[in-house]
Short mmCIF file of C-alpha atoms in Angstrom, two decimals:
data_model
loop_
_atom_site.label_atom_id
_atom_site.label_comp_id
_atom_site.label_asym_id
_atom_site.label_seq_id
_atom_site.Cartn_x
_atom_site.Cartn_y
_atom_site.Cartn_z
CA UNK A 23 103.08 131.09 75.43
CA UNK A 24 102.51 134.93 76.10
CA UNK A 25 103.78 137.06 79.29
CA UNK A 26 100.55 136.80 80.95
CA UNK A 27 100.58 132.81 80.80
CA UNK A 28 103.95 132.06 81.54
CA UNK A 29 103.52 134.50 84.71
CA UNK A 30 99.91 131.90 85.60
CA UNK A 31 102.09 129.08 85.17
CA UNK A 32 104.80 130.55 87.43
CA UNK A 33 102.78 131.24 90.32
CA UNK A 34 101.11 128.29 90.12
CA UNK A 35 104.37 125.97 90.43
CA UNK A 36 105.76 128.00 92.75
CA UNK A 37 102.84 128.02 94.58
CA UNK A 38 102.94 124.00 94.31
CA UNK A 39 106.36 123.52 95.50
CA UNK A 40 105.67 126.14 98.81
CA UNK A 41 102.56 123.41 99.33
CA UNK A 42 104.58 120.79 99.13
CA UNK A 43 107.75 121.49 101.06
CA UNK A 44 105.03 122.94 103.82
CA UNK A 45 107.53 125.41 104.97
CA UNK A 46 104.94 127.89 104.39
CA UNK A 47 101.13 127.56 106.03
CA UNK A 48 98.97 126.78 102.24
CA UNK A 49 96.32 129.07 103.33
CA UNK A 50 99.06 132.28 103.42
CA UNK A 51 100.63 130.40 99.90
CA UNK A 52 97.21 130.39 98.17
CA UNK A 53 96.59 133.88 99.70
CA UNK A 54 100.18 135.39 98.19
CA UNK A 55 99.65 133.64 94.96
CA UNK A 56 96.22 135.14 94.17
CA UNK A 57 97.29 138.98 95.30
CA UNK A 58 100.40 138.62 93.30
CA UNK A 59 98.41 137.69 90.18
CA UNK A 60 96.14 140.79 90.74
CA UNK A 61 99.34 142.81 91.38
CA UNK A 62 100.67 141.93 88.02
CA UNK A 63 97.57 142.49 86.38
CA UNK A 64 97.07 139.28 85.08
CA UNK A 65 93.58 139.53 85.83
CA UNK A 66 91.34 141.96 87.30
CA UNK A 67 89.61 142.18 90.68
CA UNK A 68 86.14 141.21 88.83
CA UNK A 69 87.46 138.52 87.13
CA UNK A 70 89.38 136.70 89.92
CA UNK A 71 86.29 137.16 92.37
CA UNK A 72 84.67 135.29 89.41
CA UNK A 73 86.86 132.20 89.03
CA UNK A 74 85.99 131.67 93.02
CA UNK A 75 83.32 128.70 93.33
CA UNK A 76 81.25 130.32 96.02
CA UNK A 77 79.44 127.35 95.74
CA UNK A 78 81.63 125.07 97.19
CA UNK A 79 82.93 127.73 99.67
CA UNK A 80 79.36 127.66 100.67
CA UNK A 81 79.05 124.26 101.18
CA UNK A 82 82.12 123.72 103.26
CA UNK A 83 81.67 126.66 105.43
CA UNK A 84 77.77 125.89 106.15
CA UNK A 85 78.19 121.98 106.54
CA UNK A 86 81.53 123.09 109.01
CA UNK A 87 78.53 125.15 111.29
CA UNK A 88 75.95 122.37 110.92
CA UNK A 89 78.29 119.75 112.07
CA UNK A 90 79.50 122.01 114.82
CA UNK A 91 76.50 121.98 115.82
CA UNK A 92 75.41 118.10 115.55
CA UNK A 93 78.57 117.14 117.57
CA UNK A 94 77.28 119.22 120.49
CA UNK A 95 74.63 116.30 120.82
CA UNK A 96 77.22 113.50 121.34
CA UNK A 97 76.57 111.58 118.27
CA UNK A 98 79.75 111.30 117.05
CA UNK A 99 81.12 109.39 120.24
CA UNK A 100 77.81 107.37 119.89
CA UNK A 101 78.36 106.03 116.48
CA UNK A 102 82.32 105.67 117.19
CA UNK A 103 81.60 103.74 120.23
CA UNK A 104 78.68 101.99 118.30
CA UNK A 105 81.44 100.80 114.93
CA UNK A 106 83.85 99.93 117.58
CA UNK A 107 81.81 97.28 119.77
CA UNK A 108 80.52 96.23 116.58
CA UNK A 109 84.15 95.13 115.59
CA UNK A 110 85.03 94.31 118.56
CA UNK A 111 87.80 96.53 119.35
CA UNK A 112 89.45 94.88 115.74
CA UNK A 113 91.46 98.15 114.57
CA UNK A 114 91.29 96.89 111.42
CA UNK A 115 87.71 95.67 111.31
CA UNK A 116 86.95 99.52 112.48
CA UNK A 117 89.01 100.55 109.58
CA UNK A 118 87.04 98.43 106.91
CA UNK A 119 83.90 99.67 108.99
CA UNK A 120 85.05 103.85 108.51
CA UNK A 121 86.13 103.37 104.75
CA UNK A 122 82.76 101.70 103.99
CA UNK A 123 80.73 104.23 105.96
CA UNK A 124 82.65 107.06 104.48
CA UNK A 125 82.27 105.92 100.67
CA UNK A 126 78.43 105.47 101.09
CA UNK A 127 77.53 108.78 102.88
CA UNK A 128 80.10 110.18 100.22
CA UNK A 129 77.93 109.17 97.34
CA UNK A 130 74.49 110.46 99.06
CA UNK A 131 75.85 113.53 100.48
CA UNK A 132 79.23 115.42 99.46
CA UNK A 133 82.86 114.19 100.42
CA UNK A 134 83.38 117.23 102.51
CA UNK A 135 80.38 116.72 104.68
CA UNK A 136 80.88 112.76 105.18
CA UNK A 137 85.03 113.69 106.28
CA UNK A 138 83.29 116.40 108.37
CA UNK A 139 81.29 113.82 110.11
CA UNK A 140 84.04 111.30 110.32
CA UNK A 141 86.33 112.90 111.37
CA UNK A 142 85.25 113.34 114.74
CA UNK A 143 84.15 109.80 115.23
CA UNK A 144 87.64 108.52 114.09
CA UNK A 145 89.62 110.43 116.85
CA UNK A 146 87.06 109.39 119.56
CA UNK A 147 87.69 105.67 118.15
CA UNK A 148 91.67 106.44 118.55
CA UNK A 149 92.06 107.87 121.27
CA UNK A 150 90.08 104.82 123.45
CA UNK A 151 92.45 102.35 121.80
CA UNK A 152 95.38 104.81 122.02
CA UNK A 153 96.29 104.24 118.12
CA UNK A 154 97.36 106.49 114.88
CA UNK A 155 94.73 107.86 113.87
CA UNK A 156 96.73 108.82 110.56
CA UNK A 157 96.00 105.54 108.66
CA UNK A 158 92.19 105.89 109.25
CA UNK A 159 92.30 109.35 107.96
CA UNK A 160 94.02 108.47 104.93
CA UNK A 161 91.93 105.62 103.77
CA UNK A 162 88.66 107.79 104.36
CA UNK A 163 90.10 110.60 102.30
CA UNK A 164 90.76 108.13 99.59
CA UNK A 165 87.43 106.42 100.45
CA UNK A 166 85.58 109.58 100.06
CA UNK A 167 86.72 110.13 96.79
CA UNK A 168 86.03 106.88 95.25
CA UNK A 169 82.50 106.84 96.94
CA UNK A 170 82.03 110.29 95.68
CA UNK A 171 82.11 109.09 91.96
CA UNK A 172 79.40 106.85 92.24
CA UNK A 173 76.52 109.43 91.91
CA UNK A 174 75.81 112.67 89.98
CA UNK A 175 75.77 114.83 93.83
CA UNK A 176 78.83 112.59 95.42
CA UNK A 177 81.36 115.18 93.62
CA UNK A 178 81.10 118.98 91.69
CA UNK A 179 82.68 117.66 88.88
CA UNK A 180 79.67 115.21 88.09
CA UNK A 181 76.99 117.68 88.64
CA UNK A 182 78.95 119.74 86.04
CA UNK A 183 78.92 116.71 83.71
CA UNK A 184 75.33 115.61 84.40
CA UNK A 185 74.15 119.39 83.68
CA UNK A 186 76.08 119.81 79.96
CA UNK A 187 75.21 115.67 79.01
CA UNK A 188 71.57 115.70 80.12
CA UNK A 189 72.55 112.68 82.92
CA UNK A 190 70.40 112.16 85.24
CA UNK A 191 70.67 110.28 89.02
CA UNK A 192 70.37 106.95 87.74
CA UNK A 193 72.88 107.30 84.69
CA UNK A 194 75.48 107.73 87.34
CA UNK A 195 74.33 104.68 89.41
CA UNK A 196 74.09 102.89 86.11
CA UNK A 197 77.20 103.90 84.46
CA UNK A 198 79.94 104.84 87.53
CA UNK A 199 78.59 102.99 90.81
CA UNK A 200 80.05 99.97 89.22
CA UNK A 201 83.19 100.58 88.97
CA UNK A 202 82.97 102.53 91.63
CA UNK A 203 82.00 99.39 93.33
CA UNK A 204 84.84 97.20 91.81
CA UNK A 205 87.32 99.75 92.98
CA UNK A 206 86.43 100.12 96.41
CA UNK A 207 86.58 96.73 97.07
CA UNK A 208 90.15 96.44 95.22
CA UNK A 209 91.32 99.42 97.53
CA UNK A 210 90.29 97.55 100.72
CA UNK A 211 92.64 94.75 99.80
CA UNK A 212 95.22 96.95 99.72
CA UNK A 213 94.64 98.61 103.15
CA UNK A 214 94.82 95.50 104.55
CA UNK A 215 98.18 95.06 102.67
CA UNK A 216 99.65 98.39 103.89
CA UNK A 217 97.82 99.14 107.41
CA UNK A 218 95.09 96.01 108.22
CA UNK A 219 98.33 94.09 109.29
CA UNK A 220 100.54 96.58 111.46
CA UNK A 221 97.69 98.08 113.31
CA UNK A 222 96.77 96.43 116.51
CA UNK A 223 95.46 97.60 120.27
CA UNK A 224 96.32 96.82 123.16
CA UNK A 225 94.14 93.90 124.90
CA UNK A 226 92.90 96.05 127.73
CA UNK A 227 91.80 98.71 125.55
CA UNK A 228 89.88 96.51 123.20
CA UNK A 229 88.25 95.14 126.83
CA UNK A 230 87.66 98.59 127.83
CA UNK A 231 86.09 99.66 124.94
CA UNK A 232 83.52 96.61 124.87
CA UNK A 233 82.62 97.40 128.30
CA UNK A 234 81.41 101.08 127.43
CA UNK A 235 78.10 101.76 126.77
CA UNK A 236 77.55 103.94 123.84
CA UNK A 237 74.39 105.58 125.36
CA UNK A 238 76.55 107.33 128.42
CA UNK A 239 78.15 109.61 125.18
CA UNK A 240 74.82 110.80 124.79
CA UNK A 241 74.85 114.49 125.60
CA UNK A 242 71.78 115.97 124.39
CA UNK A 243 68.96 113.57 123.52
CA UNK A 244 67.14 116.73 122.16
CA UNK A 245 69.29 117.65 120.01
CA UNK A 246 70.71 114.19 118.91
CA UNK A 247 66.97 113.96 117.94
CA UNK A 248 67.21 117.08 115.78
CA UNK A 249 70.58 116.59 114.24
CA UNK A 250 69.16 112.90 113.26
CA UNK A 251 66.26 114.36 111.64
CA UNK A 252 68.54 117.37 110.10
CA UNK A 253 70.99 114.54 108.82
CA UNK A 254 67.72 112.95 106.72
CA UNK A 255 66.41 116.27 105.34
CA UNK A 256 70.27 117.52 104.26
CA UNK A 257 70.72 114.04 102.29
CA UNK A 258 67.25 114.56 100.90
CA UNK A 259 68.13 117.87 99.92
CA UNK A 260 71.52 117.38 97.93
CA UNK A 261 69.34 114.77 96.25
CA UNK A 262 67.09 116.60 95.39
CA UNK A 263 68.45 120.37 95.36
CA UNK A 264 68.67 119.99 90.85
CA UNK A 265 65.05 119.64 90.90
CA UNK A 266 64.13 122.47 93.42
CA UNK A 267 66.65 124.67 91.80
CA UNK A 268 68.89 125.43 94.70
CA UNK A 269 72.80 125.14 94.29
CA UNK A 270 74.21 122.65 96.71
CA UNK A 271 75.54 125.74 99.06
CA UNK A 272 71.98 126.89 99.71
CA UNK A 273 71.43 123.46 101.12
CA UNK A 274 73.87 123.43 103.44
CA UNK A 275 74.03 126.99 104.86
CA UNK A 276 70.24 127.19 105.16
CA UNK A 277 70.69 123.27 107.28
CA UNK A 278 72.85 125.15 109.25
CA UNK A 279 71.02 127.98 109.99
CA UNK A 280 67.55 125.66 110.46
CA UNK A 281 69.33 123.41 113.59
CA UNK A 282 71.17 126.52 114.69
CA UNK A 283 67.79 128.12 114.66
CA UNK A 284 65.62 125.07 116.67
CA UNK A 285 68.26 123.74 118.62
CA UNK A 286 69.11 127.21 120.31
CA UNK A 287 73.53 126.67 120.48
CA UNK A 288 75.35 129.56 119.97
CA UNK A 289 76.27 130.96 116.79
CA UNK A 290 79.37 131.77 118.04
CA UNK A 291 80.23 128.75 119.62
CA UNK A 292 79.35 127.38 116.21
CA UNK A 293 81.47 129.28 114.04
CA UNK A 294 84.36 128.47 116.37
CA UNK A 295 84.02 125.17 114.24
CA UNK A 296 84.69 126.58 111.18
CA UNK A 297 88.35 125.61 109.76
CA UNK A 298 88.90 129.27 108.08
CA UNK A 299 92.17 128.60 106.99
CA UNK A 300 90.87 125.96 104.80
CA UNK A 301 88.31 128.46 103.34
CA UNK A 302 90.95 130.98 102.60
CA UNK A 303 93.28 128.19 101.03
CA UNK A 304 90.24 127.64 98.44
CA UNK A 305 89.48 130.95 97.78
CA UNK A 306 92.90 131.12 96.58
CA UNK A 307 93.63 128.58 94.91
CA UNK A 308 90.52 129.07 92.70
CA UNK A 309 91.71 131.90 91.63
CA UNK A 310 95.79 131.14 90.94
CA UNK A 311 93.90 128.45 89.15
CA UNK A 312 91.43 130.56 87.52
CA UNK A 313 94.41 132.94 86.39
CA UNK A 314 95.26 129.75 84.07
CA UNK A 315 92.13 129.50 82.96
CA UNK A 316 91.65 132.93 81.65
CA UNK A 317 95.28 133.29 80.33
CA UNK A 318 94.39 129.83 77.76
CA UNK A 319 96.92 127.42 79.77
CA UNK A 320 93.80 125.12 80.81
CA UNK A 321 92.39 125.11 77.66
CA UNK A 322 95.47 124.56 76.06
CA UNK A 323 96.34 121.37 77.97
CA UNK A 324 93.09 120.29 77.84
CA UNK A 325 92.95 120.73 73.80
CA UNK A 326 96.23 118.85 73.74
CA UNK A 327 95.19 116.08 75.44
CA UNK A 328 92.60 115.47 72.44
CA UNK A 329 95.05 116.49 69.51
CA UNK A 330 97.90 113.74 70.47
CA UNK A 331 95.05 111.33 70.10
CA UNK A 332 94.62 111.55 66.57
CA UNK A 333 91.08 110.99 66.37
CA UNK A 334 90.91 107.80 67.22
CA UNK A 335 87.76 107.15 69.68
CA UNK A 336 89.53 104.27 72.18
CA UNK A 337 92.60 105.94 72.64
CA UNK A 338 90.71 109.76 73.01
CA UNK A 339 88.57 108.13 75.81
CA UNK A 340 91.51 106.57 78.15
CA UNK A 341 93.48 109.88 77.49
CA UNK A 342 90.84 111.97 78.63
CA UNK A 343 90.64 109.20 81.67
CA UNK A 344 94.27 109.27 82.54
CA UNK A 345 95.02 113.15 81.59
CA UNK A 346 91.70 114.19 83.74
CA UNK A 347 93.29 112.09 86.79
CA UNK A 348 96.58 113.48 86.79
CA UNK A 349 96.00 116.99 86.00
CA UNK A 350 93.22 116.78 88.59
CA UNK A 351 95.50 115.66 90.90
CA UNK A 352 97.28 118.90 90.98
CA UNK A 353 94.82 121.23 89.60
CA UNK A 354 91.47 121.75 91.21
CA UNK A 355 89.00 119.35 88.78
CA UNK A 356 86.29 121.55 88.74
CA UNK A 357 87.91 124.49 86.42
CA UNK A 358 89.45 121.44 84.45
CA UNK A 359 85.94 120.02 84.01
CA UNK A 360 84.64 123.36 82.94
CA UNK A 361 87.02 123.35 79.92
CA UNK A 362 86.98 119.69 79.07
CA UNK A 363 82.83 120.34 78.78
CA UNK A 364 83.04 122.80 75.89
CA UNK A 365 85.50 120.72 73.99
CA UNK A 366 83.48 116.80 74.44
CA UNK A 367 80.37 118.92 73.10
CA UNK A 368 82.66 120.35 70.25
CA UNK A 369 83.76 116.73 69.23
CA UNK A 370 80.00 115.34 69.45
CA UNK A 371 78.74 118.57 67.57
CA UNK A 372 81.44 116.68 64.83
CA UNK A 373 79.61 113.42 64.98
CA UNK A 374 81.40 111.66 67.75
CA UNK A 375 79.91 110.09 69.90
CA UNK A 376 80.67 111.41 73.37
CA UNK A 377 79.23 109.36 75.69
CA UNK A 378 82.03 107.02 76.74
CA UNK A 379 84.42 110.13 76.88
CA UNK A 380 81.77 112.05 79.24
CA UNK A 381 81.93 109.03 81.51
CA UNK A 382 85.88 108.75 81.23
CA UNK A 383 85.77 112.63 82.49
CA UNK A 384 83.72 111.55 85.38
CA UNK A 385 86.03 108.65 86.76
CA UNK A 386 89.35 110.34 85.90
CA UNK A 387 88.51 113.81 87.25
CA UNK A 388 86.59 112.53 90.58
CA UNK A 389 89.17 109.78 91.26
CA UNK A 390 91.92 111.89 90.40
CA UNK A 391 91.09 114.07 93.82
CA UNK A 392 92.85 110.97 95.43
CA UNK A 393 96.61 111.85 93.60
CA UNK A 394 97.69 114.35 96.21
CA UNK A 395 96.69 116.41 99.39
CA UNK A 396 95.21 119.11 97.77
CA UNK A 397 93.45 117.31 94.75
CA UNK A 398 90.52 117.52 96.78
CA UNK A 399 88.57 119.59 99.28
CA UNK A 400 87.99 116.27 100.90
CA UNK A 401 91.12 115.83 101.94
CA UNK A 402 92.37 119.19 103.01
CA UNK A 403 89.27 119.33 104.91
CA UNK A 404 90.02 116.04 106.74
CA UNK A 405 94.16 116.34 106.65
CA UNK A 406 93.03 120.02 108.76
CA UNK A 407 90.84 118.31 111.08
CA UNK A 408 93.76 115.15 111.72
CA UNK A 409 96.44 118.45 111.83
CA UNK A 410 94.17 119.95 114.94
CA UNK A 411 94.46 116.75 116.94
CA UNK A 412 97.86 116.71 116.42
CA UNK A 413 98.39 114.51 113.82
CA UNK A 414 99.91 116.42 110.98
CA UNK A 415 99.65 114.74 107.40
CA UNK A 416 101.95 116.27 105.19
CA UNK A 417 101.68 116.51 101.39
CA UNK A 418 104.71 114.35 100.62
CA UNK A 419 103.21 111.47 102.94
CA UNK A 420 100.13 111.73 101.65
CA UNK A 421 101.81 111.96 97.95
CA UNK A 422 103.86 108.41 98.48
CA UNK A 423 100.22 106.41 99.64
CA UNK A 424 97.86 108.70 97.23
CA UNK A 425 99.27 109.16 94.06
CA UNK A 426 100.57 105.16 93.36
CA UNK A 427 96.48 104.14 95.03
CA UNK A 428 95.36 106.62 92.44
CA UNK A 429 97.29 105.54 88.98
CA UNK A 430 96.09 101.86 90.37
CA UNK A 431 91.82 103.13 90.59
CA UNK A 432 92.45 104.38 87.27
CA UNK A 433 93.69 101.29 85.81
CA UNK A 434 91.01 99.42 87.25
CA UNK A 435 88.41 102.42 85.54
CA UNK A 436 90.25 101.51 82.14
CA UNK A 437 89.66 97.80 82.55
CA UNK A 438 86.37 99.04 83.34
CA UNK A 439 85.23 101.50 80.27
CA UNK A 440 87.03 99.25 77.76
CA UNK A 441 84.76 96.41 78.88
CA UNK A 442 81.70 98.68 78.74
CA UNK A 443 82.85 100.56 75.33
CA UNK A 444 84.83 98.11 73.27
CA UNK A 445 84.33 100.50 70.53
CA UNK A 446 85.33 103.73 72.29
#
């Protein structure tokens, strides 16, 4: 390794362990990383600016304003008041109800905006039966992960994949909803295991909350109207947005602008929704990430990963499964993704065939997000909005429940391709 990579590397695991012991705010870490690599003259200005996905930043920052807005209308305490009748006042039953809601809105629209929408319901929900919220968060962020997979919009790292293979909408469905399937309901059983049984509510909170009506939460039938009507067109939209030939950020910032537009709330009030610290955390990280990318360490891993396969078709498709969920864990997936592409169209250009590799990428890099707090913008997104409440959920206790749930989606995934490839 040369000067410039060992100094990427550096930063980065420093970076990591200032994340992890959380003495330092990640936004300010991310921040300090990516001046000190532009300091050092690892990269320059242009090129850092480049390895930021503006794309994503776009998409969290407009669906943060459109569901700013939305909540304004009361929907959120609707539907939470709407789940929790439904089950009753059952914690658990509301759990089952969350992860389930979360991992189909996560395959239709992205992760970010279904934790964005949850989020709010799930304290509303809390709060009336005076429970931790904490557990619910965690199995949504995990949820929204594994419902993510399912479909070529549910996660960046598939729209990536579905672009360089030529998938379309229904390959995904075809080839990753099932397991995707399998998996979520093998992750229920083991919420039940670790939360379903030690969550309970208090009798007269479970009364009082099937004696509320959810149409009194109701702020602003206008605008619940709207925001209903918004909610169709923005899932249309990320459907869709390939075809038009919009990226996924033009979507979502020109939703936002549209119901800021017809519903008439403040802008301001609006952006006093956006979590900016999360923002600047990306920004940064994409670009101490992005550092390793230019320098060759990426690439280098990544080409590794194939070499120590020797070959052999079986074993190069559950390395690329395993190695994409680790390293994804800790590294953002999408810059991973963009060198793993180059080197699965190197190997088919050689005569193999790629397609159960492409699909090992897929589940390995999307359900990887679920190894640690920051292996997705999922669930910094949603760890920010349980932090706001008051309910901090720190990267080591979100490492101990993440990273062991993750290894076991994987496995299941393995199971999975091996029965759909038997020969690689």
């Amino acid at each position: 390794m040369d000067t410039s990579q060992i100094i990427s590397v550096a930063i980065f695991v420093v970076a990591m362990i200032a994340i992890m012991t959380e003495k330092v705010h990640r936004a300010l870490v991310a921040i300090t990383g990516a001046m000190l690599l532009l300091i050092l003259h690892i990269m320059p200005f242009e090129t850092a600016i480049g390895h930021i996905d503006f794309n994503t930043l776009g998409v969290l920052f407009g669906m943060m304003l459109f569901v700013a807005v939305v909540k304004q209308s009361g929907v959120f305490e609707f539907l939470a008041i709407k789940c929790a009748r439904v089950a009753k006042g059952n914690p658990w039953t509301i759990m089952v109800l969350f992860v389930l809601l979360t991992a189909v809105l996560s395959a239709f629209l992205d992760n970010v905006t279904t934790v964005l929408l949850i989020g709010p319901m799930t304290i509303t929900v809390c709060r009336l039966l005076d429970i931790d919220p904490v557990p619910f968060f965690m199995t949504q962020i995990l949820a929204s992960n594994i419902g993510g997979t399912a479909t070529l919009i549910g996660d960046p790292p598939n729209i990536m994949i579905g672009s360089a293979a030529g998938y379309t909408f229904a390959d995904f469905i075809a080839y990753d909803a099932p397991a995707v399937i399998i998996i979520l309901a093998a992750v229920i059983g083991l919420f039940y295991v670790m939360y379903g049984r030690n969550i309970s509510a208090n009798e007269e909170h479970r009364k009082a909350i099937m004696e509320l009506d959810e149409n009194d939460y109701i702020k602003d039938r206008r605008l619940l109207h709207i925001s209903v009507a918004m909610v169709v067109l923005v899932v249309v939209g990320f459907m869709t947005h390939g075809a038009l030939g919009l990226e996924s950020c033009v979507i979502a910032l020109a939703a936002a602008g549209l119901i800021l537009l017809i519903s008439g709330e403040s802008i301001e009030e609006a952006l006093h929704g956006v979590e900016w610290t999360t923002l600047c955390f990306f920004a940064g990280l994409f670009i101490i990430v992005g550092a390793m990318s230019e320098t060759g360490v990426i690439g280098m891993l990544a080409q590794g990963l194939i070499d120590v396969t020797g070959g052999n078709l079986m074993i190069t498709m559950l390395a690329v499964l395993f190695g994409s969920a680790i390293i994804s864990s800790f590294l953002d997936n999408i810059p991973f993704v963009a060198t793993m592409i180059p080197i699965i169209l190197a190997l088919e250009a050689d005569g193999l065939d790629g397609t159960a590799l492409w699909w090992a990428l897929s589940l390995g890099a999307c359900l990887g997000g679920n190894g640690t707090l920051i292996g997705a913008s999922a669930n910094v997104v949603l760890s920010d909005i349980s932090k706001k409440f008051g309910h901090e959920i720190t990267f080591m206790q979100f490492f101990k429940r993440g990273f062991p749930i993750m290894l076991f989606t994987v496995a299941i995934a393995a199971i999975y391709m091996v029965i759909r490839f038997p020969g690689g």
